Amino acid sequence: MGLLIFFLALCVRQGLGQGASTIILGPIEGELEKKQIALDLGTTSQSIVPIISKAIAVHGGLRLASPKQSQVSCSFSLIDGNRISVGLSKGNPKQKVKELSADGSSLEASVLSACDRMVEALLGTPGFFSGQLCFLSNLSGKKEIFTSNSLMTSARPQTSYGKITFNPSWDNTGRGIFFTSNRKVFNNVYHLDLTSRKVSTIANYRGNNLRAVQNPRSSQIALILSTTGNPEVWLAANPQAKPQRLTRNKSNESGPSWSADGRRLIITSDSRGKPQIYEVSLSTGRLSRIATNISSHCTEASWNPKDGNRFAFTAAVGGGFQVCEYSFATRTSKILTKGPRDGMQPFWANDGRHLYFTERSASGHTRIMILDTEFDEA
């Protein structure tokens, strides 16, 4: 965790019989604060300050400061309709150096899009705030699919089947979700179009139809189907096409994740007894184990959408589960989450810097967390 800026009041006794004096030390900057860009919100409209402040607090690369201590002043203003303008000012005294604008389907969406523009202008890397999440919630008593904005300040249910629903994943347009459900007795794979609300059957073969994940660069989808006995990887040219079997093993395969360029696929397989991460050849179906060297139980890989050398995964560590990251460049792994609670089911935000994951307590309660992977102190 990063050190907070704090003030230290030190009382020094100046000799027997003399009064105590108080020395006030100035702000002490922690290691995290040294790496962050300090900004203030200038003349920002008060009605949108809370959501902007939350975005800044979540990001990790930025922090709020007083106008006297900030490096940049960012003033968000409401224009016509939902349109937002952002003025960036620097220097002493501060002078405007850049004007940005953004709009969206709602005021909240416009503000988050404007935050993305601000992040890119200040850090040179894309923001992730205008993205969406799809996740499972048992708020109704049954697990259903919900969607929310990136900060989870608003969420809405997308299914209400009252059955078992799981394994949601976005299609590559961001306007639909693949998911698995026994809404019609057996586990089948479906696609929900969020605009038309149409639900299409993608896979309803004999056995368990467990998952569909779409290639980010084409219409192709990877599926996990057990129609031949054990769960195997299948590929289909598009969601409506008949899938072709890719792997031919006696093991159980799960959790496909595409590389950002759509040319590679990693999965979880228990071909050696315990689950490990493998890359599967898209031409032969051959599995190549990725030696994470961190645990004998590794699952739920998620390939970084910006850096093809990195993927996140869940590993059994110290009697629990933690989110880890593997680097193809160094062939090493590192543990990203720590503590008494389990960290699992990692999934990258679209900026390739932030990871969403599920945190689970000893009692089984879960919540969605976000992690800034850029700074170890964050």
Tab-separated table of C-alpha atoms in Angstrom:
chain	number	residue	atom	x	y	z
A	1	MET	CA	0.000	0.000	0.000
A	2	GLY	CA	1.216	3.510	-0.700
A	3	LEU	CA	2.118	5.767	2.228
A	4	LEU	CA	-0.319	8.598	2.818
A	5	ILE	CA	0.897	12.161	3.118
A	6	PHE	CA	0.778	12.979	6.783
A	7	PHE	CA	1.840	15.671	9.234
A	8	LEU	CA	3.966	14.799	12.251
A	9	ALA	CA	3.754	16.958	15.381
A	10	LEU	CA	6.873	16.430	17.482
A	11	CYS	CA	6.984	17.718	21.065
A	12	VAL	CA	10.547	18.425	22.245
A	13	ARG	CA	11.347	19.057	25.913
A	14	GLN	CA	13.893	21.899	26.039
A	15	GLY	CA	15.332	21.253	29.495
A	16	LEU	CA	14.065	20.763	33.022
A	17	GLY	CA	11.587	23.412	34.061
A	18	GLN	CA	11.179	24.804	30.550
A	19	GLY	CA	7.943	24.589	28.539
A	20	ALA	CA	7.420	22.212	25.632
A	21	SER	CA	7.469	23.561	22.109
A	22	THR	CA	5.855	21.957	19.073
A	23	ILE	CA	7.751	21.543	15.830
A	24	ILE	CA	5.506	21.048	12.807
A	25	LEU	CA	7.149	19.086	10.032
A	26	GLY	CA	5.910	19.628	6.481
A	27	PRO	CA	4.205	17.010	4.325
A	28	ILE	CA	6.134	13.771	4.023
A	29	GLU	CA	5.758	12.287	0.574
A	30	GLY	CA	5.574	8.499	0.329
A	31	GLU	CA	7.025	6.422	-2.488
A	32	LEU	CA	3.669	6.141	-4.244
A	33	GLU	CA	3.014	9.882	-4.085
A	34	LYS	CA	6.389	10.582	-5.714
A	35	LYS	CA	5.301	8.605	-8.772
A	36	GLN	CA	1.844	10.150	-9.069
A	37	ILE	CA	0.843	13.359	-10.817
A	38	ALA	CA	-0.738	15.741	-8.313
A	39	LEU	CA	-3.730	17.634	-9.645
A	40	ASP	CA	-6.551	19.818	-8.445
A	41	LEU	CA	-10.007	20.164	-9.967
A	42	GLY	CA	-9.904	23.926	-10.461
A	43	THR	CA	-13.327	25.346	-11.313
A	44	THR	CA	-14.973	21.955	-11.890
A	45	SER	CA	-18.762	21.914	-11.491
A	46	GLN	CA	-19.498	20.658	-7.980
A	47	SER	CA	-22.177	18.246	-9.204
A	48	ILE	CA	-19.597	16.078	-10.982
A	49	VAL	CA	-16.703	16.381	-8.510
A	50	PRO	CA	-17.566	13.121	-6.629
A	51	ILE	CA	-17.327	10.802	-9.656
A	52	ILE	CA	-14.167	12.525	-10.956
A	53	SER	CA	-12.583	12.258	-7.508
A	54	LYS	CA	-13.414	8.550	-7.376
A	55	ALA	CA	-11.865	7.985	-10.805
A	56	ILE	CA	-8.668	9.743	-9.737
A	57	ALA	CA	-8.494	7.785	-6.471
A	58	VAL	CA	-8.978	4.456	-8.266
A	59	HIS	CA	-6.448	5.029	-11.049
A	60	GLY	CA	-3.211	5.042	-9.040
A	61	GLY	CA	-1.220	7.261	-11.393
A	62	LEU	CA	-2.919	10.449	-10.218
A	63	ARG	CA	-3.782	12.025	-6.879
A	64	LEU	CA	-5.762	15.011	-5.735
A	65	ALA	CA	-3.879	17.873	-4.108
A	66	SER	CA	-4.517	21.463	-3.112
A	67	PRO	CA	-4.074	24.102	-5.828
A	68	LYS	CA	-0.804	25.215	-4.192
A	69	GLN	CA	0.643	21.690	-4.237
A	70	SER	CA	-0.737	20.432	-7.548
A	71	GLN	CA	1.234	20.119	-10.762
A	72	VAL	CA	-1.838	20.414	-12.971
A	73	SER	CA	-5.234	22.018	-12.593
A	74	CYS	CA	-8.043	20.138	-14.374
A	75	SER	CA	-11.311	22.034	-14.722
A	76	PHE	CA	-14.310	20.007	-15.945
A	77	SER	CA	-17.224	22.031	-17.314
A	78	LEU	CA	-20.690	21.104	-18.562
A	79	ILE	CA	-21.400	22.382	-22.081
A	80	ASP	CA	-24.427	21.478	-24.221
A	81	GLY	CA	-26.410	18.381	-23.268
A	82	ASN	CA	-24.016	15.787	-21.901
A	83	ARG	CA	-20.900	17.292	-23.453
A	84	ILE	CA	-17.959	17.919	-21.113
A	85	SER	CA	-14.920	20.139	-21.635
A	86	VAL	CA	-11.696	19.762	-19.648
A	87	GLY	CA	-9.190	22.578	-19.340
A	88	LEU	CA	-5.643	21.610	-18.278
A	89	SER	CA	-3.520	24.349	-16.697
A	90	LYS	CA	0.127	24.214	-15.631
A	91	GLY	CA	2.829	26.535	-14.330
A	92	ASN	CA	3.062	29.124	-11.576
A	93	PRO	CA	0.764	30.884	-11.930
A	94	LYS	CA	-1.160	28.181	-13.758
A	95	GLN	CA	-2.079	28.875	-17.363
A	96	LYS	CA	-4.249	26.794	-19.669
A	97	VAL	CA	-2.167	24.549	-21.928
A	98	LYS	CA	-4.807	22.216	-23.362
A	99	GLU	CA	-8.560	21.966	-23.860
A	100	LEU	CA	-10.240	18.557	-24.173
A	101	SER	CA	-13.836	17.519	-24.732
A	102	ALA	CA	-15.911	14.349	-24.491
A	103	ASP	CA	-19.502	13.234	-24.665
A	104	GLY	CA	-21.497	10.087	-24.021
A	105	SER	CA	-24.958	8.598	-23.778
A	106	SER	CA	-25.457	10.130	-20.320
A	107	LEU	CA	-23.824	12.764	-18.148
A	108	GLU	CA	-22.055	10.054	-16.152
A	109	ALA	CA	-20.754	8.405	-19.326
A	110	SER	CA	-19.525	11.781	-20.593
A	111	VAL	CA	-17.669	12.492	-17.350
A	112	LEU	CA	-15.959	9.087	-17.418
A	113	SER	CA	-15.004	9.564	-21.067
A	114	ALA	CA	-13.580	12.982	-20.170
A	115	CYS	CA	-11.558	11.333	-17.389
A	116	ASP	CA	-10.097	8.998	-20.021
A	117	ARG	CA	-9.090	12.000	-22.134
A	118	MET	CA	-7.482	13.593	-19.079
A	119	VAL	CA	-5.520	10.432	-18.226
A	120	GLU	CA	-4.205	10.128	-21.774
A	121	ALA	CA	-3.184	13.789	-21.845
A	122	LEU	CA	-1.356	13.583	-18.506
A	123	LEU	CA	0.153	10.083	-18.637
A	124	GLY	CA	0.322	9.345	-22.354
A	125	THR	CA	-1.590	6.091	-21.876
A	126	PRO	CA	-5.304	5.388	-22.378
A	127	GLY	CA	-7.751	5.512	-19.509
A	128	PHE	CA	-10.258	2.761	-18.765
A	129	PHE	CA	-13.099	4.683	-17.162
A	130	SER	CA	-15.447	4.687	-20.157
A	131	GLY	CA	-15.415	0.882	-20.289
A	132	GLN	CA	-18.060	-1.480	-18.912
A	133	LEU	CA	-18.043	-4.546	-16.679
A	134	CYS	CA	-20.147	-7.679	-16.898
A	135	PHE	CA	-20.249	-9.827	-13.794
A	136	LEU	CA	-22.367	-12.234	-11.768
A	137	SER	CA	-24.429	-11.256	-8.745
A	138	ASN	CA	-26.775	-13.275	-6.546
A	139	LEU	CA	-28.666	-10.173	-5.445
A	140	SER	CA	-31.933	-11.834	-6.489
A	141	GLY	CA	-31.061	-15.113	-4.791
A	142	LYS	CA	-29.804	-16.669	-8.038
A	143	LYS	CA	-26.671	-15.767	-9.955
A	144	GLU	CA	-27.571	-13.420	-12.785
A	145	ILE	CA	-25.522	-11.304	-15.187
A	146	PHE	CA	-25.156	-7.615	-14.379
A	147	THR	CA	-23.396	-4.819	-16.226
A	148	SER	CA	-21.957	-1.648	-14.730
A	149	ASN	CA	-19.675	1.229	-15.529
A	150	SER	CA	-15.975	0.897	-14.721
A	151	LEU	CA	-16.337	2.388	-11.228
A	152	MET	CA	-19.456	0.374	-10.386
A	153	THR	CA	-21.343	3.521	-9.410
A	154	SER	CA	-24.320	2.130	-11.315
A	155	ALA	CA	-25.257	-1.433	-12.277
A	156	ARG	CA	-28.229	-3.178	-13.826
A	157	PRO	CA	-29.275	-6.825	-14.252
A	158	GLN	CA	-29.196	-8.242	-17.783
A	159	THR	CA	-30.692	-11.673	-17.056
A	160	SER	CA	-33.460	-12.847	-14.742
A	161	TYR	CA	-33.750	-16.562	-15.431
A	162	GLY	CA	-33.760	-17.776	-11.835
A	163	LYS	CA	-31.475	-20.587	-12.988
A	164	ILE	CA	-27.716	-21.195	-13.018
A	165	THR	CA	-25.969	-18.559	-15.135
A	166	PHE	CA	-22.182	-18.286	-15.354
A	167	ASN	CA	-19.077	-17.590	-17.487
A	168	PRO	CA	-20.088	-14.214	-18.969
A	169	SER	CA	-17.697	-12.665	-21.510
A	170	TRP	CA	-18.005	-9.657	-23.801
A	171	ASP	CA	-18.196	-10.089	-27.541
A	172	ASN	CA	-15.589	-8.053	-29.392
A	173	THR	CA	-18.028	-5.257	-30.260
A	174	GLY	CA	-18.755	-4.536	-26.601
A	175	ARG	CA	-22.473	-4.641	-27.380
A	176	GLY	CA	-23.196	-8.242	-26.432
A	177	ILE	CA	-22.333	-10.919	-23.890
A	178	PHE	CA	-21.682	-14.638	-24.264
A	179	PHE	CA	-22.766	-16.685	-21.260
A	180	THR	CA	-23.628	-20.193	-20.107
A	181	SER	CA	-26.949	-21.109	-18.489
A	182	ASN	CA	-29.258	-24.022	-17.791
A	183	ARG	CA	-32.231	-21.753	-18.526
A	184	LYS	CA	-33.583	-24.574	-20.729
A	185	VAL	CA	-32.647	-27.515	-18.472
A	186	PHE	CA	-29.143	-28.241	-19.819
A	187	ASN	CA	-26.016	-26.070	-19.835
A	188	ASN	CA	-25.928	-24.252	-23.164
A	189	VAL	CA	-23.917	-21.281	-24.426
A	190	TYR	CA	-25.884	-18.172	-25.412
A	191	HIS	CA	-25.286	-14.666	-26.711
A	192	LEU	CA	-27.232	-11.676	-25.431
A	193	ASP	CA	-27.446	-8.610	-27.681
A	194	LEU	CA	-27.664	-5.710	-25.233
A	195	THR	CA	-29.275	-3.410	-27.806
A	196	SER	CA	-32.030	-5.629	-29.195
A	197	ARG	CA	-32.231	-7.871	-26.083
A	198	LYS	CA	-32.190	-10.878	-28.423
A	199	VAL	CA	-30.785	-14.097	-26.931
A	200	SER	CA	-29.217	-16.480	-29.467
A	201	THR	CA	-28.151	-20.068	-28.851
A	202	ILE	CA	-24.460	-20.541	-29.668
A	203	ALA	CA	-23.879	-24.130	-28.506
A	204	ASN	CA	-26.426	-26.721	-27.363
A	205	TYR	CA	-24.595	-29.954	-28.081
A	206	ARG	CA	-24.786	-33.170	-26.098
A	207	GLY	CA	-22.921	-32.936	-22.794
A	208	ASN	CA	-21.917	-29.667	-21.167
A	209	ASN	CA	-21.560	-26.517	-23.252
A	210	LEU	CA	-19.444	-24.484	-20.887
A	211	ARG	CA	-17.972	-21.333	-22.380
A	212	ALA	CA	-17.483	-19.059	-25.390
A	213	VAL	CA	-14.809	-16.362	-25.721
A	214	GLN	CA	-14.495	-14.287	-28.882
A	215	ASN	CA	-11.270	-13.492	-30.699
A	216	PRO	CA	-10.635	-9.734	-30.256
A	217	ARG	CA	-9.595	-9.379	-33.926
A	218	SER	CA	-12.125	-11.533	-35.763
A	219	SER	CA	-15.518	-13.223	-35.512
A	220	GLN	CA	-13.890	-16.476	-34.358
A	221	ILE	CA	-14.858	-17.910	-30.979
A	222	ALA	CA	-13.181	-20.443	-28.712
A	223	LEU	CA	-15.567	-22.763	-26.877
A	224	ILE	CA	-15.278	-25.325	-24.115
A	225	LEU	CA	-17.551	-28.287	-24.920
A	226	SER	CA	-17.746	-31.802	-23.475
A	227	THR	CA	-19.732	-33.354	-26.308
A	228	THR	CA	-16.975	-35.965	-26.833
A	229	GLY	CA	-16.686	-36.785	-23.128
A	230	ASN	CA	-14.280	-34.483	-21.306
A	231	PRO	CA	-14.216	-30.675	-21.713
A	232	GLU	CA	-12.164	-29.784	-24.808
A	233	VAL	CA	-11.344	-26.639	-26.775
A	234	TRP	CA	-13.359	-26.097	-29.945
A	235	LEU	CA	-13.124	-23.275	-32.491
A	236	ALA	CA	-15.864	-21.746	-34.632
A	237	ALA	CA	-15.314	-19.239	-37.444
A	238	ASN	CA	-18.144	-17.124	-36.048
A	239	PRO	CA	-20.873	-17.487	-33.408
A	240	GLN	CA	-23.304	-19.040	-35.923
A	241	ALA	CA	-20.792	-21.490	-37.444
A	242	LYS	CA	-20.409	-25.143	-36.493
A	243	PRO	CA	-17.404	-25.501	-34.160
A	244	GLN	CA	-14.441	-27.728	-34.952
A	245	ARG	CA	-12.659	-29.691	-32.259
A	246	LEU	CA	-9.161	-28.335	-31.534
A	247	THR	CA	-7.813	-30.401	-28.610
A	248	ARG	CA	-7.995	-34.188	-28.375
A	249	ASN	CA	-7.011	-35.032	-24.831
A	250	LYS	CA	-8.221	-37.076	-21.891
A	251	SER	CA	-7.761	-34.050	-19.631
A	252	ASN	CA	-10.155	-31.250	-18.717
A	253	GLU	CA	-9.658	-27.924	-20.478
A	254	SER	CA	-11.184	-24.609	-19.381
A	255	GLY	CA	-10.791	-20.835	-19.278
A	256	PRO	CA	-9.675	-19.858	-22.808
A	257	SER	CA	-8.098	-16.413	-23.150
A	258	TRP	CA	-7.028	-14.789	-26.426
A	259	SER	CA	-3.957	-12.657	-26.982
A	260	ALA	CA	-4.694	-9.083	-28.059
A	261	ASP	CA	-3.658	-9.820	-31.650
A	262	GLY	CA	-5.969	-12.850	-31.793
A	263	ARG	CA	-3.168	-15.171	-32.890
A	264	ARG	CA	-2.616	-17.097	-29.659
A	265	LEU	CA	-4.754	-18.820	-27.047
A	266	ILE	CA	-4.010	-19.875	-23.474
A	267	ILE	CA	-6.151	-22.229	-21.411
A	268	THR	CA	-6.202	-24.159	-18.147
A	269	SER	CA	-5.687	-27.927	-18.336
A	270	ASP	CA	-5.207	-30.703	-15.788
A	271	SER	CA	-3.258	-32.885	-18.227
A	272	ARG	CA	-0.561	-33.383	-15.562
A	273	GLY	CA	-3.033	-34.012	-12.769
A	274	LYS	CA	-3.323	-30.551	-11.252
A	275	PRO	CA	-4.500	-27.525	-13.249
A	276	GLN	CA	-1.815	-25.478	-14.969
A	277	ILE	CA	-1.729	-22.809	-17.691
A	278	TYR	CA	-0.998	-23.946	-21.252
A	279	GLU	CA	-0.748	-22.342	-24.653
A	280	VAL	CA	-2.669	-24.310	-27.253
A	281	SER	CA	-1.602	-24.387	-30.891
A	282	LEU	CA	-4.416	-23.026	-33.061
A	283	SER	CA	-3.340	-25.305	-35.917
A	284	THR	CA	-2.615	-28.611	-34.168
A	285	GLY	CA	-4.301	-28.361	-30.752
A	286	ARG	CA	-1.021	-29.307	-29.062
A	287	LEU	CA	-0.644	-28.055	-25.487
A	288	SER	CA	2.563	-26.375	-24.293
A	289	ARG	CA	2.768	-25.853	-20.538
A	290	ILE	CA	3.735	-22.404	-19.318
A	291	ALA	CA	6.013	-22.919	-16.317
A	292	THR	CA	4.762	-20.279	-13.902
A	293	ASN	CA	7.024	-21.707	-11.160
A	294	ILE	CA	4.824	-20.252	-8.475
A	295	SER	CA	2.232	-22.923	-7.696
A	296	SER	CA	1.155	-26.428	-8.659
A	297	HIS	CA	-2.409	-25.114	-9.037
A	298	CYS	CA	-2.817	-22.298	-11.600
A	299	THR	CA	-6.085	-21.365	-13.323
A	300	GLU	CA	-8.174	-18.526	-14.801
A	301	ALA	CA	-5.628	-16.922	-17.113
A	302	SER	CA	-6.372	-13.464	-18.526
A	303	TRP	CA	-4.109	-12.154	-21.297
A	304	ASN	CA	-3.140	-8.486	-21.066
A	305	PRO	CA	-4.939	-6.559	-23.858
A	306	LYS	CA	-2.037	-4.123	-24.357
A	307	ASP	CA	1.088	-6.150	-23.564
A	308	GLY	CA	1.244	-9.611	-25.131
A	309	ASN	CA	4.112	-10.567	-22.827
A	310	ARG	CA	1.902	-10.571	-19.730
A	311	PHE	CA	-1.072	-12.494	-18.426
A	312	ALA	CA	-2.744	-12.620	-15.033
A	313	PHE	CA	-3.932	-15.831	-13.392
A	314	THR	CA	-5.141	-17.349	-10.133
A	315	ALA	CA	-2.738	-19.508	-8.116
A	316	ALA	CA	-3.080	-21.553	-4.946
A	317	VAL	CA	-0.644	-19.879	-2.548
A	318	GLY	CA	-0.193	-20.320	1.194
A	319	GLY	CA	-3.418	-22.200	1.781
A	320	GLY	CA	-5.532	-19.769	-0.235
A	321	PHE	CA	-5.747	-18.231	-3.692
A	322	GLN	CA	-4.043	-15.101	-4.984
A	323	VAL	CA	-3.894	-13.195	-8.259
A	324	CYS	CA	-0.518	-13.479	-9.969
A	325	GLU	CA	1.086	-12.242	-13.162
A	326	TYR	CA	3.366	-14.080	-15.591
A	327	SER	CA	5.832	-12.459	-17.984
A	328	PHE	CA	6.783	-14.252	-21.214
A	329	ALA	CA	9.713	-11.825	-21.518
A	330	THR	CA	11.379	-12.855	-18.242
A	331	ARG	CA	9.641	-16.219	-17.797
A	332	THR	CA	8.873	-15.298	-14.214
A	333	SER	CA	5.746	-14.873	-12.105
A	334	LYS	CA	4.902	-12.527	-9.269
A	335	ILE	CA	2.088	-12.448	-6.742
A	336	LEU	CA	-0.059	-9.330	-7.103
A	337	THR	CA	-2.518	-9.696	-4.216
A	338	LYS	CA	-1.802	-10.469	-0.590
A	339	GLY	CA	-3.679	-10.875	2.653
A	340	PRO	CA	-6.020	-13.307	4.412
A	341	ARG	CA	-8.721	-13.115	1.725
A	342	ASP	CA	-8.665	-15.050	-1.536
A	343	GLY	CA	-7.935	-13.175	-4.743
A	344	MET	CA	-9.200	-14.881	-7.904
A	345	GLN	CA	-10.864	-14.551	-11.322
A	346	PRO	CA	-8.652	-11.717	-12.629
A	347	PHE	CA	-9.645	-9.815	-15.747
A	348	TRP	CA	-7.808	-6.890	-17.304
A	349	ALA	CA	-9.343	-3.478	-17.854
A	350	ASN	CA	-8.930	-2.288	-21.421
A	351	ASP	CA	-5.938	-0.078	-20.536
A	352	GLY	CA	-3.756	-3.098	-19.720
A	353	ARG	CA	-2.754	-1.481	-16.431
A	354	HIS	CA	-5.639	-2.245	-14.104
A	355	LEU	CA	-6.962	-5.640	-13.054
A	356	TYR	CA	-10.417	-6.408	-11.756
A	357	PHE	CA	-10.636	-9.492	-9.553
A	358	THR	CA	-12.906	-11.217	-7.068
A	359	GLU	CA	-11.968	-11.057	-3.407
A	360	ARG	CA	-13.453	-13.801	-1.207
A	361	SER	CA	-13.521	-13.845	2.589
A	362	ALA	CA	-13.260	-16.920	4.799
A	363	SER	CA	-17.054	-16.865	5.191
A	364	GLY	CA	-17.523	-16.963	1.417
A	365	HIS	CA	-18.597	-13.351	0.888
A	366	THR	CA	-17.263	-11.895	-2.357
A	367	ARG	CA	-16.692	-8.440	-3.763
A	368	ILE	CA	-15.119	-7.039	-6.924
A	369	MET	CA	-11.806	-5.253	-6.458
A	370	ILE	CA	-9.536	-3.299	-8.782
A	371	LEU	CA	-5.747	-3.336	-8.691
A	372	ASP	CA	-3.257	-0.911	-10.243
A	373	THR	CA	-0.437	-3.158	-11.497
A	374	GLU	CA	1.840	-0.259	-12.470
A	375	PHE	CA	3.083	0.603	-8.985
A	376	ASP	CA	3.869	-1.985	-6.305
A	377	GLU	CA	2.913	0.587	-3.676
A	378	ALA	CA	-0.593	1.095	-5.084
